[in-house]
mmCIF file of C-alpha atoms in Angstrom:
data_model
loop_
_atom_site.group_PDB
_atom_site.id
_atom_site.type_symbol
_atom_site.label_atom_id
_atom_site.label_comp_id
_atom_site.label_asym_id
_atom_site.label_seq_id
_atom_site.Cartn_x
_atom_site.Cartn_y
_atom_site.Cartn_z
ATOM 1 C CA MET A 421 31.797 54.972 -24.713
ATOM 2 C CA ALA A 422 29.769 55.141 -27.941
ATOM 3 C CA LEU A 423 26.130 54.165 -28.144
ATOM 4 C CA VAL A 424 27.030 51.143 -30.196
ATOM 5 C CA TYR A 425 28.270 49.553 -26.955
ATOM 6 C CA LYS A 426 25.284 50.847 -24.981
ATOM 7 C CA LEU A 427 22.817 49.103 -27.208
ATOM 8 C CA GLN A 428 23.897 45.649 -26.066
ATOM 9 C CA SER A 429 20.818 45.560 -23.867
ATOM 10 C CA LEU A 430 17.752 47.596 -23.320
ATOM 11 C CA SER A 431 18.230 47.850 -19.664
ATOM 12 C CA SER A 432 21.854 48.933 -19.728
ATOM 13 C CA SER A 433 21.079 51.518 -22.476
ATOM 14 C CA LEU A 434 18.373 53.136 -20.505
ATOM 15 C CA SER A 435 20.582 53.391 -17.475
ATOM 16 C CA SER A 436 23.606 54.843 -19.255
ATOM 17 C CA THR A 437 24.821 58.359 -18.740
ATOM 18 C CA HIS A 438 23.151 59.861 -21.859
ATOM 19 C CA PHE A 439 19.840 57.934 -21.738
ATOM 20 C CA ARG A 440 17.948 58.574 -18.475
ATOM 21 C CA LYS A 441 15.876 55.710 -17.271
ATOM 22 C CA PRO A 442 12.201 55.955 -17.983
ATOM 23 C CA ASN A 443 9.488 55.259 -15.454
ATOM 24 C CA SER A 444 9.201 51.678 -16.752
ATOM 25 C CA LEU A 445 11.491 49.306 -18.593
ATOM 26 C CA ASN A 446 8.394 48.120 -20.431
ATOM 27 C CA PRO A 447 7.749 50.855 -23.069
ATOM 28 C CA GLN A 448 4.145 51.750 -23.547
ATOM 29 C CA PRO A 449 2.497 51.933 -27.126
ATOM 30 C CA ILE A 450 2.424 55.321 -28.684
ATOM 31 C CA CYS A 451 -0.505 57.346 -27.251
ATOM 32 C CA SER A 452 -2.678 58.718 -29.959
ATOM 33 C CA LEU A 453 -3.269 61.808 -27.888
ATOM 34 C CA HIS A 454 0.220 62.773 -28.543
ATOM 35 C CA PHE A 455 -0.404 62.968 -32.301
ATOM 36 C CA ASN A 456 -0.918 66.424 -33.701
ATOM 37 C CA SER A 457 -1.424 66.362 -37.447
ATOM 38 C CA SER A 458 0.348 69.469 -38.642
ATOM 39 C CA SER A 459 0.636 68.826 -42.346
ATOM 40 C CA ASN A 460 -1.843 71.651 -43.177
ATOM 41 C CA SER A 461 -0.467 74.236 -40.726
ATOM 42 C CA SER A 462 3.295 73.692 -40.650
ATOM 43 C CA PRO A 463 5.973 72.682 -43.237
ATOM 44 C CA PHE A 464 8.142 71.275 -40.403
ATOM 45 C CA THR A 465 7.997 68.415 -37.854
ATOM 46 C CA GLU A 466 6.177 69.800 -34.872
ATOM 47 C CA LYS A 467 6.849 68.103 -31.559
ATOM 48 C CA THR A 468 5.262 64.619 -31.573
ATOM 49 C CA SER A 469 3.213 65.026 -34.737
ATOM 50 C CA ILE A 470 1.744 61.925 -36.497
ATOM 51 C CA GLU A 471 3.987 62.732 -39.538
ATOM 52 C CA ARG A 472 7.061 62.165 -37.538
ATOM 53 C CA TYR A 473 5.997 58.765 -36.315
ATOM 54 C CA GLN A 474 4.930 57.785 -39.834
ATOM 55 C CA ARG A 475 8.237 58.924 -41.355
ATOM 56 C CA ASP A 476 10.252 57.069 -38.676
ATOM 57 C CA GLN A 477 7.931 54.037 -38.408
ATOM 58 C CA TRP A 478 10.750 51.558 -38.982
ATOM 59 C CA LEU A 479 11.703 52.352 -35.371
ATOM 60 C CA TYR A 480 8.280 51.556 -33.958
ATOM 61 C CA LYS A 481 7.214 48.554 -36.062
ATOM 62 C CA ASN A 482 3.700 47.694 -34.836
ATOM 63 C CA GLN A 483 3.402 50.555 -32.346
ATOM 64 C CA LEU A 484 1.381 52.804 -34.810
ATOM 65 C CA ASP A 485 -1.258 50.040 -35.073
ATOM 66 C CA GLN A 486 -1.378 49.745 -31.237
ATOM 67 C CA ALA A 487 -1.814 53.522 -30.536
ATOM 68 C CA THR A 488 -4.000 53.923 -27.508
ATOM 69 C CA LEU A 489 -6.270 56.733 -26.294
ATOM 70 C CA CYS A 490 -5.160 58.800 -23.412
ATOM 71 C CA SER A 491 -7.270 60.584 -20.781
ATOM 72 C CA VAL A 492 -4.566 62.924 -19.414
ATOM 73 C CA PRO A 493 -2.434 65.622 -21.040
ATOM 74 C CA PRO A 494 0.893 64.424 -22.451
ATOM 75 C CA ASP A 495 4.068 64.614 -20.353
ATOM 76 C CA PHE A 496 6.616 65.430 -22.957
ATOM 77 C CA ASP A 497 9.549 64.218 -20.795
ATOM 78 C CA SER A 498 7.812 60.910 -20.435
ATOM 79 C CA ILE A 499 7.082 60.830 -24.128
ATOM 80 C CA ARG A 500 10.787 61.427 -24.881
ATOM 81 C CA GLN A 501 11.886 58.603 -22.565
ATOM 82 C CA ASN A 502 9.310 56.173 -23.826
ATOM 83 C CA ASP A 503 10.250 56.989 -27.397
ATOM 84 C CA ILE A 504 13.898 56.112 -26.639
ATOM 85 C CA ALA A 505 12.810 52.826 -25.061
ATOM 86 C CA LEU A 506 10.738 52.011 -28.153
ATOM 87 C CA GLN A 507 13.545 52.922 -30.543
ATOM 88 C CA LEU A 508 16.506 51.137 -29.007
ATOM 89 C CA PRO A 509 15.831 47.594 -30.209
ATOM 90 C CA GLU A 510 15.585 48.682 -33.874
ATOM 91 C CA LEU A 511 18.539 50.979 -33.561
ATOM 92 C CA ARG A 512 20.578 48.004 -32.282
ATOM 93 C CA LYS A 513 19.411 45.895 -35.210
ATOM 94 C CA LEU A 514 20.260 48.569 -37.706
ATOM 95 C CA LEU A 515 23.825 48.818 -36.188
ATOM 96 C CA GLN A 516 24.336 45.051 -36.679
ATOM 97 C CA VAL A 517 22.991 45.254 -40.265
ATOM 98 C CA LEU A 518 25.319 48.078 -41.141
ATOM 99 C CA ARG A 519 28.328 46.347 -39.669
ATOM 100 C CA GLY A 520 27.577 43.238 -41.580
ATOM 101 C CA LYS A 521 27.114 45.300 -44.821
ATOM 102 C CA ARG A 522 30.561 46.904 -44.342
ATOM 103 C CA GLU A 523 32.137 43.566 -43.756
ATOM 104 C CA SER A 524 30.469 41.866 -46.765
ATOM 105 C CA GLU A 525 31.572 44.738 -49.055
ATOM 106 C CA GLY A 526 35.200 44.339 -48.027
ATOM 107 C CA GLY A 527 35.404 47.474 -46.103
ATOM 108 C CA CYS A 528 37.552 45.999 -43.393
ATOM 109 C CA GLY A 529 41.274 45.655 -43.664
ATOM 110 C CA SER A 530 43.409 43.443 -41.359
ATOM 111 C CA GLY A 531 40.222 42.392 -39.546
ATOM 112 C CA LYS A 532 39.354 46.016 -38.596
ATOM 113 C CA CYS A 533 36.672 48.104 -40.166
ATOM 114 C CA GLY A 534 37.242 51.808 -40.712
ATOM 115 C CA PRO A 535 34.662 54.385 -39.756
ATOM 116 C CA GLY A 536 31.910 55.512 -42.113
ATOM 117 C CA ASN A 537 31.295 58.959 -43.350
ATOM 118 C CA VAL A 538 29.456 61.805 -41.435
ATOM 119 C CA PHE A 539 27.998 64.708 -43.308
ATOM 120 C CA LEU A 540 26.612 67.880 -41.654
ATOM 121 C CA VAL A 541 24.171 69.016 -44.275
ATOM 122 C CA GLY A 542 22.393 72.387 -44.384
ATOM 123 C CA THR A 543 18.947 72.092 -46.099
ATOM 124 C CA GLY A 544 18.145 75.874 -46.309
ATOM 125 C CA PRO A 545 15.096 77.713 -44.912
ATOM 126 C CA GLY A 546 12.503 75.273 -46.147
ATOM 127 C CA ASP A 547 12.056 75.469 -49.835
ATOM 128 C CA PRO A 548 13.500 72.199 -51.243
ATOM 129 C CA GLU A 549 14.533 74.088 -54.505
ATOM 130 C CA LEU A 550 17.065 76.029 -52.429
ATOM 131 C CA LEU A 551 18.908 72.761 -51.603
ATOM 132 C CA THR A 552 22.403 72.447 -53.149
ATOM 133 C CA LEU A 553 23.103 69.706 -55.641
ATOM 134 C CA LYS A 554 25.806 68.322 -53.438
ATOM 135 C CA ALA A 555 23.329 68.190 -50.442
ATOM 136 C CA TYR A 556 20.819 66.362 -52.670
ATOM 137 C CA ARG A 557 23.454 63.752 -53.731
ATOM 138 C CA VAL A 558 24.508 63.056 -50.149
ATOM 139 C CA ILE A 559 20.999 62.780 -48.916
ATOM 140 C CA GLN A 560 20.207 60.184 -51.722
ATOM 141 C CA ASN A 561 23.165 58.090 -50.701
ATOM 142 C CA ALA A 562 22.702 58.080 -46.951
ATOM 143 C CA ASP A 563 22.148 54.970 -44.698
ATOM 144 C CA LEU A 564 20.819 56.911 -41.771
ATOM 145 C CA LEU A 565 19.672 60.550 -41.502
ATOM 146 C CA LEU A 566 19.276 62.359 -38.220
ATOM 147 C CA TYR A 567 16.985 65.327 -38.900
ATOM 148 C CA ASP A 568 15.990 68.423 -36.975
ATOM 149 C CA ARG A 569 12.592 70.063 -36.588
ATOM 150 C CA LEU A 570 13.364 72.770 -39.101
ATOM 151 C CA VAL A 571 14.221 70.459 -41.991
ATOM 152 C CA SER A 572 11.066 70.866 -44.016
ATOM 153 C CA ASN A 573 8.783 67.938 -44.989
ATOM 154 C CA ASP A 574 9.362 68.702 -48.692
ATOM 155 C CA VAL A 575 13.158 68.257 -48.244
ATOM 156 C CA LEU A 576 12.564 64.885 -46.334
ATOM 157 C CA GLU A 577 10.628 63.643 -49.351
ATOM 158 C CA LEU A 578 13.872 63.641 -51.275
ATOM 159 C CA VAL A 579 15.533 60.970 -48.964
ATOM 160 C CA GLY A 580 16.390 57.750 -50.812
ATOM 161 C CA SER A 581 14.046 54.817 -50.326
ATOM 162 C CA GLY A 582 16.702 52.615 -48.644
ATOM 163 C CA ALA A 583 17.587 55.158 -46.022
ATOM 164 C CA ARG A 584 16.464 55.308 -42.361
ATOM 165 C CA LEU A 585 15.224 58.463 -40.798
ATOM 166 C CA LEU A 586 15.516 59.427 -37.065
ATOM 167 C CA TYR A 587 13.961 62.561 -35.682
ATOM 168 C CA VAL A 588 16.240 64.380 -33.158
ATOM 169 C CA GLY A 589 14.430 67.743 -33.162
ATOM 170 C CA LYS A 590 14.203 70.225 -30.452
ATOM 171 C CA THR A 591 11.528 72.855 -29.672
ATOM 172 C CA ALA A 592 10.561 74.787 -26.639
ATOM 173 C CA GLY A 593 9.430 72.374 -23.868
ATOM 174 C CA TYR A 594 10.361 69.230 -25.819
ATOM 175 C CA HIS A 595 13.822 67.871 -26.833
ATOM 176 C CA SER A 596 13.439 64.496 -28.455
ATOM 177 C CA ARG A 597 17.183 63.927 -27.888
ATOM 178 C CA THR A 598 19.723 65.804 -25.812
ATOM 179 C CA GLN A 599 22.737 67.138 -27.643
ATOM 180 C CA GLU A 600 24.927 64.586 -25.969
ATOM 181 C CA GLU A 601 22.624 61.757 -27.166
ATOM 182 C CA ILE A 602 22.855 63.118 -30.703
ATOM 183 C CA HIS A 603 26.581 63.055 -30.429
ATOM 184 C CA GLU A 604 26.567 59.463 -29.340
ATOM 185 C CA LEU A 605 24.279 58.421 -32.127
ATOM 186 C CA LEU A 606 26.396 59.997 -34.743
ATOM 187 C CA LEU A 607 29.497 58.383 -33.361
ATOM 188 C CA SER A 608 27.920 54.906 -33.026
ATOM 189 C CA PHE A 609 26.727 54.795 -36.527
ATOM 190 C CA ALA A 610 29.908 56.243 -37.945
ATOM 191 C CA GLU A 611 31.833 53.483 -36.148
ATOM 192 C CA ALA A 612 29.564 50.967 -37.652
ATOM 193 C CA GLY A 613 30.651 52.085 -41.118
ATOM 194 C CA ALA A 614 27.437 53.881 -42.027
ATOM 195 C CA ASN A 615 27.021 56.923 -44.311
ATOM 196 C CA VAL A 616 25.462 59.151 -41.680
ATOM 197 C CA VAL A 617 23.814 62.485 -42.644
ATOM 198 C CA ARG A 618 22.984 65.083 -40.051
ATOM 199 C CA LEU A 619 20.229 67.225 -41.610
ATOM 200 C CA LYS A 620 19.873 70.768 -40.338
ATOM 201 C CA GLY A 621 17.645 73.679 -41.410
ATOM 202 C CA GLY A 622 19.467 76.616 -42.790
ATOM 203 C CA ASP A 623 23.290 76.321 -42.586
ATOM 204 C CA PRO A 624 24.700 73.771 -40.227
ATOM 205 C CA LEU A 625 27.267 76.165 -38.788
ATOM 206 C CA VAL A 626 24.957 79.204 -38.254
ATOM 207 C CA PHE A 627 23.113 78.797 -35.002
ATOM 208 C CA GLY A 628 22.782 75.089 -35.717
ATOM 209 C CA ARG A 629 25.258 73.564 -33.213
ATOM 210 C CA GLY A 630 27.118 71.987 -36.075
ATOM 211 C CA GLY A 631 30.340 73.172 -34.716
ATOM 212 C CA GLU A 632 29.742 71.277 -31.525
ATOM 213 C CA GLU A 633 28.979 67.968 -33.326
ATOM 214 C CA MET A 634 31.906 68.467 -35.619
ATOM 215 C CA ASP A 635 34.253 69.088 -32.726
ATOM 216 C CA PHE A 636 33.004 66.084 -30.751
ATOM 217 C CA LEU A 637 33.279 63.643 -33.709
ATOM 218 C CA ARG A 638 36.809 64.800 -34.707
ATOM 219 C CA GLN A 639 37.997 64.328 -31.225
ATOM 220 C CA GLN A 640 36.787 60.769 -31.570
ATOM 221 C CA GLY A 641 38.810 60.278 -34.869
ATOM 222 C CA ILE A 642 35.822 60.626 -37.140
ATOM 223 C CA GLU A 643 36.098 62.788 -40.233
ATOM 224 C CA VAL A 644 33.276 65.204 -40.758
ATOM 225 C CA ASN A 645 32.191 66.749 -44.025
ATOM 226 C CA VAL A 646 30.219 70.021 -43.951
ATOM 227 C CA ILE A 647 27.856 70.887 -46.791
ATOM 228 C CA PRO A 648 26.659 74.430 -46.398
ATOM 229 C CA GLY A 649 23.076 75.499 -46.768
ATOM 230 C CA ILE A 650 21.363 78.809 -47.565
ATOM 231 C CA THR A 651 20.989 80.333 -44.060
ATOM 232 C CA ALA A 652 17.496 81.761 -43.251
ATOM 233 C CA ALA A 653 18.868 85.279 -43.279
ATOM 234 C CA SER A 654 19.977 85.132 -46.914
ATOM 235 C CA GLY A 655 17.150 82.995 -48.175
ATOM 236 C CA ILE A 656 14.299 84.935 -46.546
ATOM 237 C CA ALA A 657 15.887 88.313 -47.342
ATOM 238 C CA ALA A 658 16.194 87.426 -51.024
ATOM 239 C CA MET A 659 12.597 86.309 -51.093
ATOM 240 C CA LEU A 660 11.514 89.621 -49.620
ATOM 241 C CA GLY A 661 13.720 91.629 -52.002
ATOM 242 C CA VAL A 662 15.732 92.962 -49.068
ATOM 243 C CA PRO A 663 19.458 93.410 -49.684
ATOM 244 C CA LEU A 664 21.191 92.711 -46.395
ATOM 245 C CA THR A 665 23.931 95.206 -47.384
ATOM 246 C CA HIS A 666 23.372 98.096 -49.747
ATOM 247 C CA ARG A 667 25.812 100.902 -50.686
ATOM 248 C CA GLY A 668 24.925 104.084 -48.825
ATOM 249 C CA VAL A 669 22.285 102.300 -46.674
ATOM 250 C CA ALA A 670 23.904 99.418 -44.779
ATOM 251 C CA ASN A 671 27.640 98.610 -44.857
ATOM 252 C CA SER A 672 27.411 95.563 -42.697
ATOM 253 C CA VAL A 673 25.112 92.870 -41.510
ATOM 254 C CA ARG A 674 25.020 91.078 -38.016
ATOM 255 C CA PHE A 675 23.360 87.821 -37.091
ATOM 256 C CA LEU A 676 22.079 87.602 -33.565
ATOM 257 C CA THR A 677 20.385 84.861 -31.563
ATOM 258 C CA GLY A 678 17.439 85.583 -29.235
ATOM 259 C CA HIS A 679 18.205 82.598 -27.104
ATOM 260 C CA SER A 680 21.117 81.906 -24.768
ATOM 261 C CA ARG A 681 22.457 78.510 -23.741
ATOM 262 C CA LYS A 682 20.710 77.311 -20.668
ATOM 263 C CA GLY A 683 22.324 79.001 -17.628
ATOM 264 C CA GLY A 684 24.170 81.407 -19.972
ATOM 265 C CA THR A 685 24.232 85.182 -20.038
ATOM 266 C CA ASP A 686 21.454 87.349 -21.410
ATOM 267 C CA PRO A 687 21.599 86.999 -25.222
ATOM 268 C CA LEU A 688 20.611 90.642 -25.595
ATOM 269 C CA PHE A 689 23.721 92.067 -23.909
ATOM 270 C CA VAL A 690 25.089 92.636 -27.508
ATOM 271 C CA ALA A 691 22.381 95.360 -28.072
ATOM 272 C CA GLU A 692 24.709 98.283 -27.040
ATOM 273 C CA ASN A 693 27.161 97.419 -29.908
ATOM 274 C CA ALA A 694 24.424 96.257 -32.341
ATOM 275 C CA ALA A 695 22.464 99.564 -32.255
ATOM 276 C CA ASP A 696 24.154 100.803 -35.471
ATOM 277 C CA PRO A 697 21.827 102.551 -37.923
ATOM 278 C CA ASP A 698 24.184 101.735 -40.825
ATOM 279 C CA SER A 699 24.102 98.062 -40.156
ATOM 280 C CA THR A 700 21.440 95.358 -40.765
ATOM 281 C CA LEU A 701 20.521 93.110 -37.711
ATOM 282 C CA VAL A 702 19.048 89.647 -38.277
ATOM 283 C CA VAL A 703 17.605 87.926 -35.236
ATOM 284 C CA TYR A 704 17.155 84.177 -35.182
ATOM 285 C CA MET A 705 14.995 82.576 -32.554
ATOM 286 C CA GLY A 706 13.983 85.976 -31.261
ATOM 287 C CA LEU A 707 10.182 86.002 -30.866
ATOM 288 C CA SER A 708 10.074 85.802 -27.076
ATOM 289 C CA THR A 709 12.932 88.293 -26.540
ATOM 290 C CA LEU A 710 12.050 90.846 -29.199
ATOM 291 C CA PRO A 711 10.233 93.324 -26.833
ATOM 292 C CA SER A 712 13.203 93.534 -24.614
ATOM 293 C CA LEU A 713 15.671 93.657 -27.585
ATOM 294 C CA ALA A 714 13.805 96.467 -29.309
ATOM 295 C CA GLN A 715 13.790 98.534 -26.129
ATOM 296 C CA LYS A 716 17.561 98.062 -25.645
ATOM 297 C CA LEU A 717 18.333 98.855 -29.292
ATOM 298 C CA VAL A 718 16.320 102.157 -29.008
ATOM 299 C CA HIS A 719 17.904 102.948 -25.652
ATOM 300 C CA HIS A 720 21.323 102.578 -27.164
ATOM 301 C CA GLY A 721 20.571 104.867 -30.110
ATOM 302 C CA LEU A 722 18.754 102.946 -32.887
ATOM 303 C CA PRO A 723 15.933 105.122 -34.149
ATOM 304 C CA PRO A 724 12.478 103.835 -33.097
ATOM 305 C CA ASN A 725 11.168 104.268 -36.571
ATOM 306 C CA THR A 726 13.824 101.909 -38.057
ATOM 307 C CA PRO A 727 12.170 99.620 -40.651
ATOM 308 C CA ALA A 728 11.739 96.024 -39.587
ATOM 309 C CA VAL A 729 10.078 92.766 -40.661
ATOM 310 C CA ALA A 730 9.227 89.416 -39.041
ATOM 311 C CA VAL A 731 8.858 86.362 -41.211
ATOM 312 C CA GLU A 732 7.239 83.136 -40.060
ATOM 313 C CA ARG A 733 8.139 79.943 -41.950
ATOM 314 C CA GLY A 734 10.005 81.885 -44.664
ATOM 315 C CA THR A 735 10.186 80.473 -48.206
ATOM 316 C CA THR A 736 7.552 77.857 -47.580
ATOM 317 C CA PRO A 737 3.922 77.911 -48.753
ATOM 318 C CA GLN A 738 2.873 78.679 -45.159
ATOM 319 C CA GLN A 739 5.026 81.820 -45.004
ATOM 320 C CA ARG A 740 3.558 84.875 -43.206
ATOM 321 C CA MET A 741 5.186 88.183 -42.577
ATOM 322 C CA VAL A 742 4.712 91.382 -40.699
ATOM 323 C CA PHE A 743 6.294 94.795 -41.684
ATOM 324 C CA ALA A 744 6.530 97.589 -39.089
ATOM 325 C CA GLU A 745 8.781 100.141 -37.600
ATOM 326 C CA LEU A 746 10.989 98.799 -34.807
ATOM 327 C CA LYS A 747 8.877 100.487 -32.032
ATOM 328 C CA ASP A 748 5.733 98.746 -33.272
ATOM 329 C CA LEU A 749 7.044 95.382 -34.403
ATOM 330 C CA ALA A 750 6.559 93.386 -31.190
ATOM 331 C CA ASP A 751 2.867 94.485 -30.967
ATOM 332 C CA GLU A 752 2.296 93.733 -34.657
ATOM 333 C CA ILE A 753 3.762 90.174 -34.141
ATOM 334 C CA ILE A 754 1.412 89.546 -31.266
ATOM 335 C CA SER A 755 -1.569 90.826 -33.277
ATOM 336 C CA ALA A 756 -0.710 88.571 -36.202
ATOM 337 C CA GLU A 757 -0.028 85.696 -33.824
ATOM 338 C CA LEU A 758 3.262 84.634 -35.538
ATOM 339 C CA VAL A 759 4.870 81.458 -34.185
ATOM 340 C CA SER A 760 8.282 79.789 -34.440
ATOM 341 C CA PRO A 761 10.233 79.658 -36.584
ATOM 342 C CA THR A 762 10.197 83.365 -37.193
ATOM 343 C CA LEU A 763 13.189 85.467 -38.510
ATOM 344 C CA ILE A 764 13.433 89.151 -37.718
ATOM 345 C CA ILE A 765 15.303 91.639 -39.913
ATOM 346 C CA ILE A 766 15.919 95.138 -38.613
ATOM 347 C CA GLY A 767 17.501 97.985 -40.630
ATOM 348 C CA LYS A 768 16.990 100.590 -43.283
ATOM 349 C CA VAL A 769 17.356 98.058 -45.978
ATOM 350 C CA VAL A 770 13.985 96.560 -45.024
ATOM 351 C CA ALA A 771 12.386 99.741 -46.478
ATOM 352 C CA LEU A 772 13.807 98.750 -49.918
ATOM 353 C CA SER A 773 11.519 95.673 -50.132
ATOM 354 C CA PRO A 774 8.708 95.952 -52.669
ATOM 355 C CA SER A 775 6.335 94.836 -49.894
ATOM 356 C CA TRP A 776 7.328 97.650 -47.470
ATOM 357 C CA PRO A 777 3.951 99.380 -46.761
ATOM 358 C CA TYR A 778 5.039 102.976 -47.579
ATOM 359 C CA SER A 779 5.100 104.742 -50.886
ATOM 360 C CA SER A 780 8.393 104.948 -52.756
ATOM 361 C CA LYS A 781 8.692 108.751 -51.955
ATOM 362 C CA GLU A 782 8.157 108.038 -48.208
ATOM 363 C CA VAL A 783 10.728 105.273 -48.318
ATOM 364 C CA SER A 784 13.338 107.600 -49.986
ATOM 365 C CA CYS A 785 12.791 110.142 -47.293
ATOM 366 C CA LEU A 786 12.952 107.560 -44.486
ATOM 367 C CA VAL A 787 16.203 106.045 -45.736
ATOM 368 C CA GLU A 788 17.784 109.470 -46.005
ATOM 369 C CA ALA A 789 16.456 110.658 -42.606
ATOM 370 C CA ILE A 790 17.631 107.612 -40.501
#
């Protein structure tokens, strides 16, 4: 049953299948200890940053003014559950407003209102100028936008003044919403007749779980429109001057994920087939697993001196990058203290970048030798 029905009462919503019951049915004011102003260090919405609460303040009303000091470290699961409790009343009101708007505009035939529109929109790797014109138009006309952590703050500045924003991002150790809860939110607002936009960093169908959301909604009879975005591999490689394929150097490109689904198999089992010196490897979400991946690639035949690069927060003003040979890349990343999101590109084409720290003569010899 969709969230639109679960929002009939706060108590029933919190005890539903997709919303675990918090420790108290009386949500507490937002704790100021949870705020982590990240505007100067990150172009994205980091965990429970103050920017997130300010952007989504329609959900919290006076809670920002009532922020209290905390004397204990934050429990992110409790924060998540408390956030949901604080948000539910306003989400319920918004559903009622959107239903009324649809009815007043004559969007109901024979007493029955048809569903609204759902758009899965890719926002690219971070630079708002890489957004497509179609994505910009849809963002401007949205009633509600559910946005992920890796939708940059600059892109979110483009949202229309009448739209409502809801953060549903995930990061290690803190999921503001489960995937099932995101599904229910999309369905509920679509059934209320809203123009719902699901904003995702990069491309929604490349390691973005867009396929899962599309499949769920279509099974419920909701039409889904997908607007592609420039995936991080393309955007960041272009910025570096690295051709992902190049005649005589790399005849294919392969996208890998460094993470597996919880309880799934080792994401690095593909290393045996991926260790191809004539291919380019692009690893998403691979910071923690790179040391193991690099060892496996070398074990299966990829030369240890294969050029590689790791790029943190690519295409944004906070971008940082580390070039190194594959055997040294993990240590160089640790030394530079790169953090998520970081994209890793491995392959001879990396040596073609103007930023590769070897002379052009050495690069020519390296590409020929590998």
